[in-house]
Amino acid sequence: MKKRSILAVTLLCVTPLLVGGCASNLGGDDYSRGEARRVMRVRFATIESVRPVNLGGTRSPVGSMAGAVVGGVIGSSLGGRGSASSAVGTVIGAVAGGVGGAALEETATRRQGVEITVQLDRAGYLAIVQEDNGEDFQPGEQVRLVEDGETTRVTR
């Protein structure tokens, strides 16, 4: 019983660290390792508008699996050792923990973003969404668009 309690507390403490470690940065200054030394196209534009948006969190198996383990350990300790109620508690705890772990992961990795609408120098408009990293973009400001065919960033 004491070992189970220690395991449950340990998993509860470690789960947010694992989930938070899965979060990726999506700001204009953030690059993945694979983007290094890749040729990127640069265009110039003028900001038309900026508005805050929410970037949804990730949903990977990590949160639900960790939650299921913690829930199962806690649920199994509710009944007597080897009893039917212990088995039922384990199953119910694992299911509830899995649902809770998935929700925790999604909440922990949710980010604040910005939608930046720009007018291209050669006519036309684009809207780019990226993580809000504290840059205070203003309408009328000249910015650079850095593009690689899949990703576009707004930078100064």
mmCIF file of C-alpha atoms in Angstrom:
data_model
loop_
_atom_site.group_PDB
_atom_site.id
_atom_site.type_symbol
_atom_site.label_atom_id
_atom_site.label_comp_id
_atom_site.label_asym_id
_atom_site.label_seq_id
_atom_site.Cartn_x
_atom_site.Cartn_y
_atom_site.Cartn_z
ATOM 1 C CA MET A 1 0.000 0.000 0.000
ATOM 2 C CA LYS A 2 2.775 2.433 0.940
ATOM 3 C CA LYS A 3 4.731 1.622 -2.268
ATOM 4 C CA ARG A 4 1.606 2.281 -4.350
ATOM 5 C CA SER A 5 1.056 5.636 -2.685
ATOM 6 C CA ILE A 6 4.672 6.659 -3.318
ATOM 7 C CA LEU A 7 4.378 5.558 -6.951
ATOM 8 C CA ALA A 8 1.119 7.489 -7.394
ATOM 9 C CA VAL A 9 2.556 10.689 -5.910
ATOM 10 C CA THR A 10 5.697 10.349 -8.041
ATOM 11 C CA LEU A 11 3.667 9.900 -11.221
ATOM 12 C CA LEU A 12 1.439 12.854 -10.358
ATOM 13 C CA CYS A 13 4.515 15.036 -9.933
ATOM 14 C CA VAL A 14 6.310 13.796 -13.068
ATOM 15 C CA THR A 15 3.326 13.802 -15.453
ATOM 16 C CA PRO A 16 3.125 17.617 -15.858
ATOM 17 C CA LEU A 17 6.862 17.710 -16.567
ATOM 18 C CA LEU A 18 6.522 15.088 -19.290
ATOM 19 C CA VAL A 19 3.490 16.790 -20.784
ATOM 20 C CA GLY A 20 5.037 20.256 -20.637
ATOM 21 C CA GLY A 21 8.183 18.914 -22.256
ATOM 22 C CA CYS A 22 6.160 17.918 -25.322
ATOM 23 C CA ALA A 23 5.083 21.484 -26.007
ATOM 24 C CA SER A 24 6.629 23.097 -29.045
ATOM 25 C CA ASN A 25 7.360 26.776 -29.574
ATOM 26 C CA LEU A 26 5.525 28.356 -32.484
ATOM 27 C CA GLY A 27 6.774 31.958 -32.372
ATOM 28 C CA GLY A 28 8.466 33.905 -35.139
ATOM 29 C CA ASP A 29 11.892 33.326 -33.574
ATOM 30 C CA ASP A 30 11.508 29.562 -33.097
ATOM 31 C CA TYR A 31 13.030 27.095 -35.557
ATOM 32 C CA SER A 32 13.188 23.330 -35.528
ATOM 33 C CA ARG A 33 16.528 21.602 -35.872
ATOM 34 C CA GLY A 34 15.600 20.446 -39.387
ATOM 35 C CA GLU A 35 15.127 24.047 -40.542
ATOM 36 C CA ALA A 36 18.776 24.950 -39.954
ATOM 37 C CA ARG A 37 20.772 25.602 -43.125
ATOM 38 C CA ARG A 38 17.626 25.425 -45.262
ATOM 39 C CA VAL A 39 17.096 28.120 -47.897
ATOM 40 C CA MET A 40 14.096 30.273 -47.033
ATOM 41 C CA ARG A 41 12.334 32.907 -49.084
ATOM 42 C CA VAL A 42 12.035 36.418 -47.614
ATOM 43 C CA ARG A 43 9.276 38.849 -48.557
ATOM 44 C CA PHE A 44 8.451 42.234 -47.121
ATOM 45 C CA ALA A 45 4.999 43.349 -46.069
ATOM 46 C CA THR A 46 3.089 45.935 -44.044
ATOM 47 C CA ILE A 47 0.992 44.906 -41.048
ATOM 48 C CA GLU A 48 -2.710 45.641 -41.507
ATOM 49 C CA SER A 49 -4.017 44.173 -38.250
ATOM 50 C CA VAL A 50 -3.032 42.043 -35.262
ATOM 51 C CA ARG A 51 -5.430 40.111 -33.056
ATOM 52 C CA PRO A 52 -4.965 37.647 -30.214
ATOM 53 C CA VAL A 53 -5.860 33.992 -30.817
ATOM 54 C CA ASN A 54 -5.610 30.750 -28.838
ATOM 55 C CA LEU A 55 -3.340 27.956 -30.036
ATOM 56 C CA GLY A 56 -4.830 24.616 -29.004
ATOM 57 C CA GLY A 57 -2.745 22.284 -26.890
ATOM 58 C CA THR A 58 -1.310 18.976 -28.024
ATOM 59 C CA ARG A 59 -3.056 15.641 -27.619
ATOM 60 C CA SER A 60 -0.526 12.849 -27.629
ATOM 61 C CA PRO A 61 -0.726 9.452 -25.931
ATOM 62 C CA VAL A 62 1.644 10.667 -23.181
ATOM 63 C CA GLY A 63 -0.968 12.522 -21.125
ATOM 64 C CA SER A 64 -3.631 9.828 -21.271
ATOM 65 C CA MET A 65 -1.175 6.961 -20.614
ATOM 66 C CA ALA A 66 0.426 8.705 -17.649
ATOM 67 C CA GLY A 67 -3.001 9.592 -16.278
ATOM 68 C CA ALA A 68 -4.215 6.007 -16.738
ATOM 69 C CA VAL A 69 -1.234 4.635 -14.799
ATOM 70 C CA VAL A 70 -1.711 7.090 -11.954
ATOM 71 C CA GLY A 71 -5.481 6.528 -11.910
ATOM 72 C CA GLY A 72 -5.045 2.752 -11.966
ATOM 73 C CA VAL A 73 -2.592 2.809 -9.060
ATOM 74 C CA ILE A 74 -4.839 5.068 -7.001
ATOM 75 C CA GLY A 75 -7.972 3.095 -7.938
ATOM 76 C CA SER A 76 -6.400 -0.240 -6.998
ATOM 77 C CA SER A 77 -5.578 1.018 -3.526
ATOM 78 C CA LEU A 78 -9.269 1.713 -2.813
ATOM 79 C CA GLY A 79 -10.292 -1.934 -2.488
ATOM 80 C CA GLY A 80 -8.776 -4.705 -0.406
ATOM 81 C CA ARG A 81 -5.710 -6.508 -1.744
ATOM 82 C CA GLY A 82 -6.699 -9.027 -4.429
ATOM 83 C CA SER A 83 -10.411 -8.317 -4.021
ATOM 84 C CA ALA A 84 -12.940 -7.747 -6.786
ATOM 85 C CA SER A 85 -13.398 -4.150 -5.593
ATOM 86 C CA SER A 86 -9.657 -3.588 -6.069
ATOM 87 C CA ALA A 87 -9.889 -4.769 -9.685
ATOM 88 C CA VAL A 88 -12.932 -2.591 -10.349
ATOM 89 C CA GLY A 89 -11.203 0.373 -8.710
ATOM 90 C CA THR A 90 -8.154 -0.182 -10.903
ATOM 91 C CA VAL A 91 -10.223 -0.163 -14.099
ATOM 92 C CA ILE A 92 -12.311 2.855 -13.103
ATOM 93 C CA GLY A 93 -9.212 4.711 -11.891
ATOM 94 C CA ALA A 94 -7.324 3.963 -15.111
ATOM 95 C CA VAL A 95 -10.187 5.196 -17.313
ATOM 96 C CA ALA A 96 -10.740 8.330 -15.238
ATOM 97 C CA GLY A 97 -6.987 8.951 -15.057
ATOM 98 C CA GLY A 98 -6.622 8.567 -18.825
ATOM 99 C CA VAL A 99 -9.345 11.125 -19.479
ATOM 100 C CA GLY A 100 -7.905 13.476 -16.860
ATOM 101 C CA GLY A 101 -4.352 13.061 -18.166
ATOM 102 C CA ALA A 102 -5.417 13.908 -21.719
ATOM 103 C CA ALA A 103 -7.214 17.036 -20.480
ATOM 104 C CA LEU A 104 -4.189 18.040 -18.376
ATOM 105 C CA GLU A 105 -1.871 17.668 -21.365
ATOM 106 C CA GLU A 106 -4.131 19.753 -23.619
ATOM 107 C CA THR A 107 -4.409 22.501 -20.989
ATOM 108 C CA ALA A 108 -0.698 22.493 -20.129
ATOM 109 C CA THR A 109 0.367 22.869 -23.771
ATOM 110 C CA ARG A 110 -2.216 25.497 -24.815
ATOM 111 C CA ARG A 111 -0.569 28.774 -25.868
ATOM 112 C CA GLN A 112 -1.545 32.361 -26.599
ATOM 113 C CA GLY A 113 -1.010 33.334 -30.235
ATOM 114 C CA VAL A 114 -1.467 36.235 -32.624
ATOM 115 C CA GLU A 115 -3.006 36.409 -36.060
ATOM 116 C CA ILE A 116 -1.087 38.954 -38.103
ATOM 117 C CA THR A 117 -2.698 40.159 -41.323
ATOM 118 C CA VAL A 118 -0.213 41.727 -43.717
ATOM 119 C CA GLN A 119 -0.406 43.466 -47.075
ATOM 120 C CA LEU A 120 2.298 42.244 -49.405
ATOM 121 C CA ASP A 121 4.437 44.864 -51.139
ATOM 122 C CA ARG A 122 3.271 43.524 -54.493
ATOM 123 C CA ALA A 123 -0.471 43.531 -53.641
ATOM 124 C CA GLY A 124 -2.451 40.855 -51.854
ATOM 125 C CA TYR A 125 -3.004 39.971 -48.218
ATOM 126 C CA LEU A 126 -1.888 37.094 -46.001
ATOM 127 C CA ALA A 127 -2.848 36.105 -42.460
ATOM 128 C CA ILE A 128 -0.179 34.309 -40.440
ATOM 129 C CA VAL A 129 -0.801 32.774 -37.013
ATOM 130 C CA GLN A 130 2.117 32.270 -34.649
ATOM 131 C CA GLU A 131 2.735 32.007 -30.918
ATOM 132 C CA ASP A 132 2.738 35.324 -29.086
ATOM 133 C CA ASN A 133 6.318 35.700 -27.915
ATOM 134 C CA GLY A 134 5.886 39.249 -26.616
ATOM 135 C CA GLU A 135 6.709 41.112 -29.830
ATOM 136 C CA ASP A 136 4.339 44.030 -30.057
ATOM 137 C CA PHE A 137 3.529 44.154 -33.779
ATOM 138 C CA GLN A 138 1.625 47.307 -34.797
ATOM 139 C CA PRO A 139 -0.484 48.139 -37.882
ATOM 140 C CA GLY A 140 1.546 50.093 -40.419
ATOM 141 C CA GLU A 141 4.825 48.457 -39.368
ATOM 142 C CA GLN A 142 7.130 46.980 -42.042
ATOM 143 C CA VAL A 143 7.953 43.315 -41.376
ATOM 144 C CA ARG A 144 9.678 40.379 -43.023
ATOM 145 C CA LEU A 145 7.918 37.157 -43.944
ATOM 146 C CA VAL A 146 10.288 34.187 -43.812
ATOM 147 C CA GLU A 147 8.903 31.181 -45.719
ATOM 148 C CA ASP A 148 10.115 27.686 -46.511
ATOM 149 C CA GLY A 149 7.102 26.341 -48.392
ATOM 150 C CA GLU A 150 5.399 24.926 -45.276
ATOM 151 C CA THR A 151 6.051 27.491 -42.559
ATOM 152 C CA THR A 152 5.762 31.274 -42.652
ATOM 153 C CA ARG A 153 7.041 33.508 -39.855
ATOM 154 C CA VAL A 154 6.568 37.217 -39.255
ATOM 155 C CA THR A 155 9.726 38.919 -37.958
ATOM 156 C CA ARG A 156 11.138 42.399 -37.798
#
